[in-house]
Amino acid sequence: MEPLLCLAGVVVAFLLWIKIKGVDYVIVHQRWIFVCLFLLPLSVVFDVYYHVRAWLIFKMCSAPKLHDQRVRDIQRQVSEWRKEGSKTHMCTGRPGWLTVSLRVGKYKETHKNIMINMMDILEVDTKRQVVRVEPLANMGQVTALLTSIGWTLPVLPELDDLTVGGLVMGTGIESSSHIYGLFQHICVAFELVLADGSLVRCTEEENSDLFHAVPWSCGTLGFLVAAEIKIVPTKAWVKLRYEPVRGLENICKRFTDASENKQNTFVEGLQYARDAAVIMTGTMTDHAEPDKINRIGLHFKPWFFKHVEGYLRDDQAGVEYIPLRQYYHRHTRSIFWEIQDIIPFGNNPIFRWVFGWMVPPKISLLKLTQGETIRRLYEQHHVVQDMLVPMKNLQAAITRFHQDIDVYPLWLCPFLLPPGRGMVHPKGAEEELYVDIGAYGEPKVKHFEAKATTRQLEKFVRDVHGFQMLYADVYMDREEFWEMFDGRLYHRLREELGCKDAFPEVYDKICKSARH
């Protein structure tokens, strides 16, 4: 009887605490209670379910030889939409909460949903050094296969659940992008079903305009059914060098120098304050010094960004050898550093040892269970943005981020942007070095207001001829959006391919000013 009374007392105290603090406060600042009790176990079940589901689909009905049949099924659905009078726009039938983007697409409730069950790796051609994959194949699936046979993608975006389709129609980046560019720049061919139901293949030589227009179009030119992506030979380890740097000017100079050095296979910066950062440079190797091996992917290891911060705290450089696959997913367990706002004690050694194998909670489940109240409160009190700016404007950009949002750490990832005629390319005719500044967390400035502050950042990015990743909340109006992005080729192809009645314009699909 006494244990029951104690339990009842705890429950009553917990409910009183919620009443005193307010439900909204608990939802935003103490969400760990719900996450730890429900979402972490559910995430494990979710992972097991989808692993088994993918295995069954592969074994029973999803062999690569059935790819052509699945393409015909998509063409059939598009043909039916046309016979029904093309009354609404089309979109993929994948639920919005399953995407890694924090945005939930309400357009799926009103558009014609085209079901696309295409999640296979179709072919690995080591002679041509390409892998051919379907759009719902994800990074975890692709890299697990490729690394097992000694290959990898030149640009491998961080999270396992990112799909090829999302990375092609949106974008992707990694610490090797200073050599290879964005994810779109390692793609050599796209296959799409267009608004008229036809199947087309586009490359740099064949249907070249469409090949350049597809990236960043967010599925508004056609349905991707396959992509060919470059692959490169891999090695077992990454030799990673950590260098703490003080002073904003020194940080920007050192980061620029490291990014311009093509001997560095990987370059990344974590900025912990306006004048304090750690610059990391890495190379692949088949040999590791045993006393410097750090298997950072093990569940009981400290979160990577906290581990890196130790070099800054000790003001000491260092070298480690990290297994390649664990390096690729170094920020996965902590969702970069977002997890610290959800589970504040998640990096505690006891928690890591006992529960670390369940971390992180699935982003899709966080979206599915957040509800309108949490979504609204997170929007008002949280920032998740990736802004791409020319490297020459890095110092001014960090200063602007510091003044407007004061969110740390900042993720600094360099990338090479070649000239082109799609939505995203440098202002001039020459390739240019850019940097992705990722801000994820709760702003520390007193004057933060989500819409007004984000619009200030967007204006700065436009003024320096930068770009905003479209997975995040975008507050620009239509004119501002097309000032940031080059829509000339995109709009011409929408007209030529009959996309206007078939798909929404990319602005209407992703911008908050256009969505209801």
mmCIF file of C-alpha atoms in Angstrom, residues 19-162:
data_model
loop_
_atom_site.group_PDB
_atom_site.id
_atom_site.type_symbol
_atom_site.label_atom_id
_atom_site.label_comp_id
_atom_site.label_asym_id
_atom_site.label_seq_id
_atom_site.Cartn_x
_atom_site.Cartn_y
_atom_site.Cartn_z
ATOM 1 C CA LYS A 19 -0.425 23.523 -13.460
ATOM 2 C CA ILE A 20 1.977 26.019 -11.882
ATOM 3 C CA LYS A 21 4.361 26.139 -14.837
ATOM 4 C CA GLY A 22 1.661 25.948 -17.468
ATOM 5 C CA VAL A 23 1.129 23.284 -20.119
ATOM 6 C CA ASP A 24 2.788 25.351 -22.852
ATOM 7 C CA TYR A 25 5.955 25.775 -20.778
ATOM 8 C CA VAL A 26 6.151 22.050 -20.045
ATOM 9 C CA ILE A 27 5.553 21.171 -23.701
ATOM 10 C CA VAL A 28 8.422 23.386 -24.883
ATOM 11 C CA HIS A 29 10.929 23.149 -22.039
ATOM 12 C CA GLN A 30 10.233 19.725 -20.484
ATOM 13 C CA ARG A 31 9.333 17.682 -23.517
ATOM 14 C CA TRP A 32 11.913 15.119 -22.415
ATOM 15 C CA ILE A 33 9.281 13.522 -20.194
ATOM 16 C CA PHE A 34 7.130 12.513 -23.160
ATOM 17 C CA VAL A 35 10.136 11.766 -25.370
ATOM 18 C CA CYS A 36 11.852 9.463 -22.865
ATOM 19 C CA LEU A 37 8.716 7.627 -21.781
ATOM 20 C CA PHE A 38 7.151 7.171 -25.203
ATOM 21 C CA LEU A 39 9.073 8.378 -28.259
ATOM 22 C CA LEU A 40 12.412 6.688 -27.605
ATOM 23 C CA PRO A 41 10.872 3.206 -27.215
ATOM 24 C CA LEU A 42 8.509 3.946 -30.098
ATOM 25 C CA SER A 43 11.457 5.012 -32.247
ATOM 26 C CA VAL A 44 13.086 1.633 -31.706
ATOM 27 C CA VAL A 45 9.855 -0.122 -32.663
ATOM 28 C CA PHE A 46 9.495 2.207 -35.645
ATOM 29 C CA ASP A 47 13.039 1.411 -36.824
ATOM 30 C CA VAL A 48 12.498 -2.334 -36.442
ATOM 31 C CA TYR A 49 9.146 -2.129 -38.236
ATOM 32 C CA TYR A 50 10.513 -0.205 -41.202
ATOM 33 C CA HIS A 51 13.599 -2.387 -41.396
ATOM 34 C CA VAL A 52 11.443 -5.526 -41.522
ATOM 35 C CA ARG A 53 8.978 -3.832 -43.894
ATOM 36 C CA ALA A 54 11.770 -2.782 -46.256
ATOM 37 C CA TRP A 55 13.217 -6.293 -46.120
ATOM 38 C CA LEU A 56 9.840 -7.884 -46.873
ATOM 39 C CA ILE A 57 9.108 -5.460 -49.713
ATOM 40 C CA PHE A 58 12.530 -6.165 -51.160
ATOM 41 C CA LYS A 59 12.086 -9.935 -50.861
ATOM 42 C CA MET A 60 8.448 -10.176 -51.925
ATOM 43 C CA CYS A 61 7.623 -7.386 -54.349
ATOM 44 C CA SER A 62 10.401 -4.872 -54.645
ATOM 45 C CA ALA A 63 13.222 -6.544 -56.511
ATOM 46 C CA PRO A 64 15.037 -4.173 -58.886
ATOM 47 C CA LYS A 65 13.696 -6.185 -61.858
ATOM 48 C CA LEU A 66 10.213 -4.839 -60.971
ATOM 49 C CA HIS A 67 11.360 -1.231 -61.307
ATOM 50 C CA ASP A 68 9.832 -0.837 -64.766
ATOM 51 C CA GLN A 69 6.511 -2.169 -63.479
ATOM 52 C CA ARG A 70 6.492 0.368 -60.656
ATOM 53 C CA VAL A 71 7.250 3.168 -63.111
ATOM 54 C CA ARG A 72 4.284 2.058 -65.247
ATOM 55 C CA ASP A 73 2.072 2.159 -62.155
ATOM 56 C CA ILE A 74 3.046 5.802 -61.570
ATOM 57 C CA GLN A 75 2.324 6.574 -65.209
ATOM 58 C CA ARG A 76 -1.073 4.887 -64.809
ATOM 59 C CA GLN A 77 -1.909 7.090 -61.811
ATOM 60 C CA VAL A 78 -0.915 10.228 -63.718
ATOM 61 C CA SER A 79 -3.015 9.090 -66.680
ATOM 62 C CA GLU A 80 -6.023 8.592 -64.379
ATOM 63 C CA TRP A 81 -5.529 12.091 -62.965
ATOM 64 C CA ARG A 82 -5.629 13.478 -66.504
ATOM 65 C CA LYS A 83 -8.780 11.475 -67.364
ATOM 66 C CA GLU A 84 -10.450 12.844 -64.216
ATOM 67 C CA GLY A 85 -9.966 16.347 -65.591
ATOM 68 C CA SER A 86 -6.742 17.418 -63.840
ATOM 69 C CA LYS A 87 -8.847 19.124 -61.191
ATOM 70 C CA THR A 88 -6.123 19.472 -58.536
ATOM 71 C CA HIS A 89 -2.358 19.544 -58.439
ATOM 72 C CA MET A 90 -0.452 16.288 -57.921
ATOM 73 C CA CYS A 91 2.091 15.391 -55.241
ATOM 74 C CA THR A 92 3.724 12.251 -53.895
ATOM 75 C CA GLY A 93 1.599 10.164 -51.560
ATOM 76 C CA ARG A 94 4.286 9.861 -48.890
ATOM 77 C CA PRO A 95 2.909 11.211 -45.573
ATOM 78 C CA GLY A 96 4.334 14.632 -44.695
ATOM 79 C CA TRP A 97 5.357 13.550 -41.216
ATOM 80 C CA LEU A 98 7.726 10.944 -42.660
ATOM 81 C CA THR A 99 9.962 13.589 -44.235
ATOM 82 C CA VAL A 100 13.007 14.910 -42.395
ATOM 83 C CA SER A 101 11.923 18.509 -43.039
ATOM 84 C CA LEU A 102 10.365 20.119 -39.964
ATOM 85 C CA ARG A 103 7.589 21.442 -42.162
ATOM 86 C CA VAL A 104 4.389 19.396 -42.476
ATOM 87 C CA GLY A 105 2.991 19.806 -45.980
ATOM 88 C CA LYS A 106 -0.740 20.510 -45.698
ATOM 89 C CA TYR A 107 -0.993 20.492 -49.483
ATOM 90 C CA LYS A 108 -1.099 16.687 -49.358
ATOM 91 C CA GLU A 109 -4.633 16.945 -47.971
ATOM 92 C CA THR A 110 -5.934 18.723 -51.087
ATOM 93 C CA HIS A 111 -3.657 17.475 -53.891
ATOM 94 C CA LYS A 112 -3.938 14.234 -55.852
ATOM 95 C CA ASN A 113 -1.601 11.824 -54.052
ATOM 96 C CA ILE A 114 0.489 9.696 -56.415
ATOM 97 C CA MET A 115 1.694 6.603 -54.568
ATOM 98 C CA ILE A 116 5.380 5.926 -55.172
ATOM 99 C CA ASN A 117 6.706 2.748 -53.564
ATOM 100 C CA MET A 118 10.276 2.874 -54.854
ATOM 101 C CA MET A 119 12.978 2.225 -52.275
ATOM 102 C CA ASP A 120 15.480 -0.063 -53.976
ATOM 103 C CA ILE A 121 19.103 0.197 -54.985
ATOM 104 C CA LEU A 122 18.891 -0.817 -58.623
ATOM 105 C CA GLU A 123 22.519 -1.181 -59.690
ATOM 106 C CA VAL A 124 26.093 -0.500 -58.617
ATOM 107 C CA ASP A 125 28.321 0.009 -61.651
ATOM 108 C CA THR A 126 31.910 0.137 -60.425
ATOM 109 C CA LYS A 127 33.260 0.546 -63.960
ATOM 110 C CA ARG A 128 31.298 3.738 -64.567
ATOM 111 C CA GLN A 129 31.531 4.537 -60.839
ATOM 112 C CA VAL A 130 27.821 5.210 -60.420
ATOM 113 C CA VAL A 131 25.006 3.785 -58.331
ATOM 114 C CA ARG A 132 21.439 3.788 -59.702
ATOM 115 C CA VAL A 133 18.786 4.117 -57.017
ATOM 116 C CA GLU A 134 15.079 4.722 -56.587
ATOM 117 C CA PRO A 135 13.875 7.925 -54.882
ATOM 118 C CA LEU A 136 12.905 6.470 -51.492
ATOM 119 C CA ALA A 137 16.224 4.699 -50.957
ATOM 120 C CA ASN A 138 17.770 6.464 -47.980
ATOM 121 C CA MET A 139 21.311 7.331 -47.033
ATOM 122 C CA GLY A 140 21.599 4.616 -44.412
ATOM 123 C CA GLN A 141 20.506 1.996 -46.923
ATOM 124 C CA VAL A 142 22.785 3.287 -49.696
ATOM 125 C CA THR A 143 25.908 3.670 -47.580
ATOM 126 C CA ALA A 144 25.455 0.338 -45.802
ATOM 127 C CA LEU A 145 25.629 -1.389 -49.181
ATOM 128 C CA LEU A 146 28.333 0.771 -50.739
ATOM 129 C CA THR A 147 30.760 0.713 -47.799
ATOM 130 C CA SER A 148 30.441 -3.073 -47.598
ATOM 131 C CA ILE A 149 31.901 -3.329 -51.119
ATOM 132 C CA GLY A 150 34.516 -0.572 -50.729
ATOM 133 C CA TRP A 151 32.658 2.415 -52.209
ATOM 134 C CA THR A 152 30.890 5.514 -50.939
ATOM 135 C CA LEU A 153 29.102 8.628 -52.133
ATOM 136 C CA PRO A 154 31.403 11.651 -52.569
ATOM 137 C CA VAL A 155 28.842 13.763 -50.669
ATOM 138 C CA LEU A 156 27.032 11.831 -47.960
ATOM 139 C CA PRO A 157 24.488 13.961 -46.035
ATOM 140 C CA GLU A 158 24.358 13.272 -42.340
ATOM 141 C CA LEU A 159 21.070 11.621 -41.372
ATOM 142 C CA ASP A 160 20.219 8.000 -42.248
ATOM 143 C CA ASP A 161 16.588 8.788 -43.073
ATOM 144 C CA LEU A 162 17.355 11.347 -45.791
#
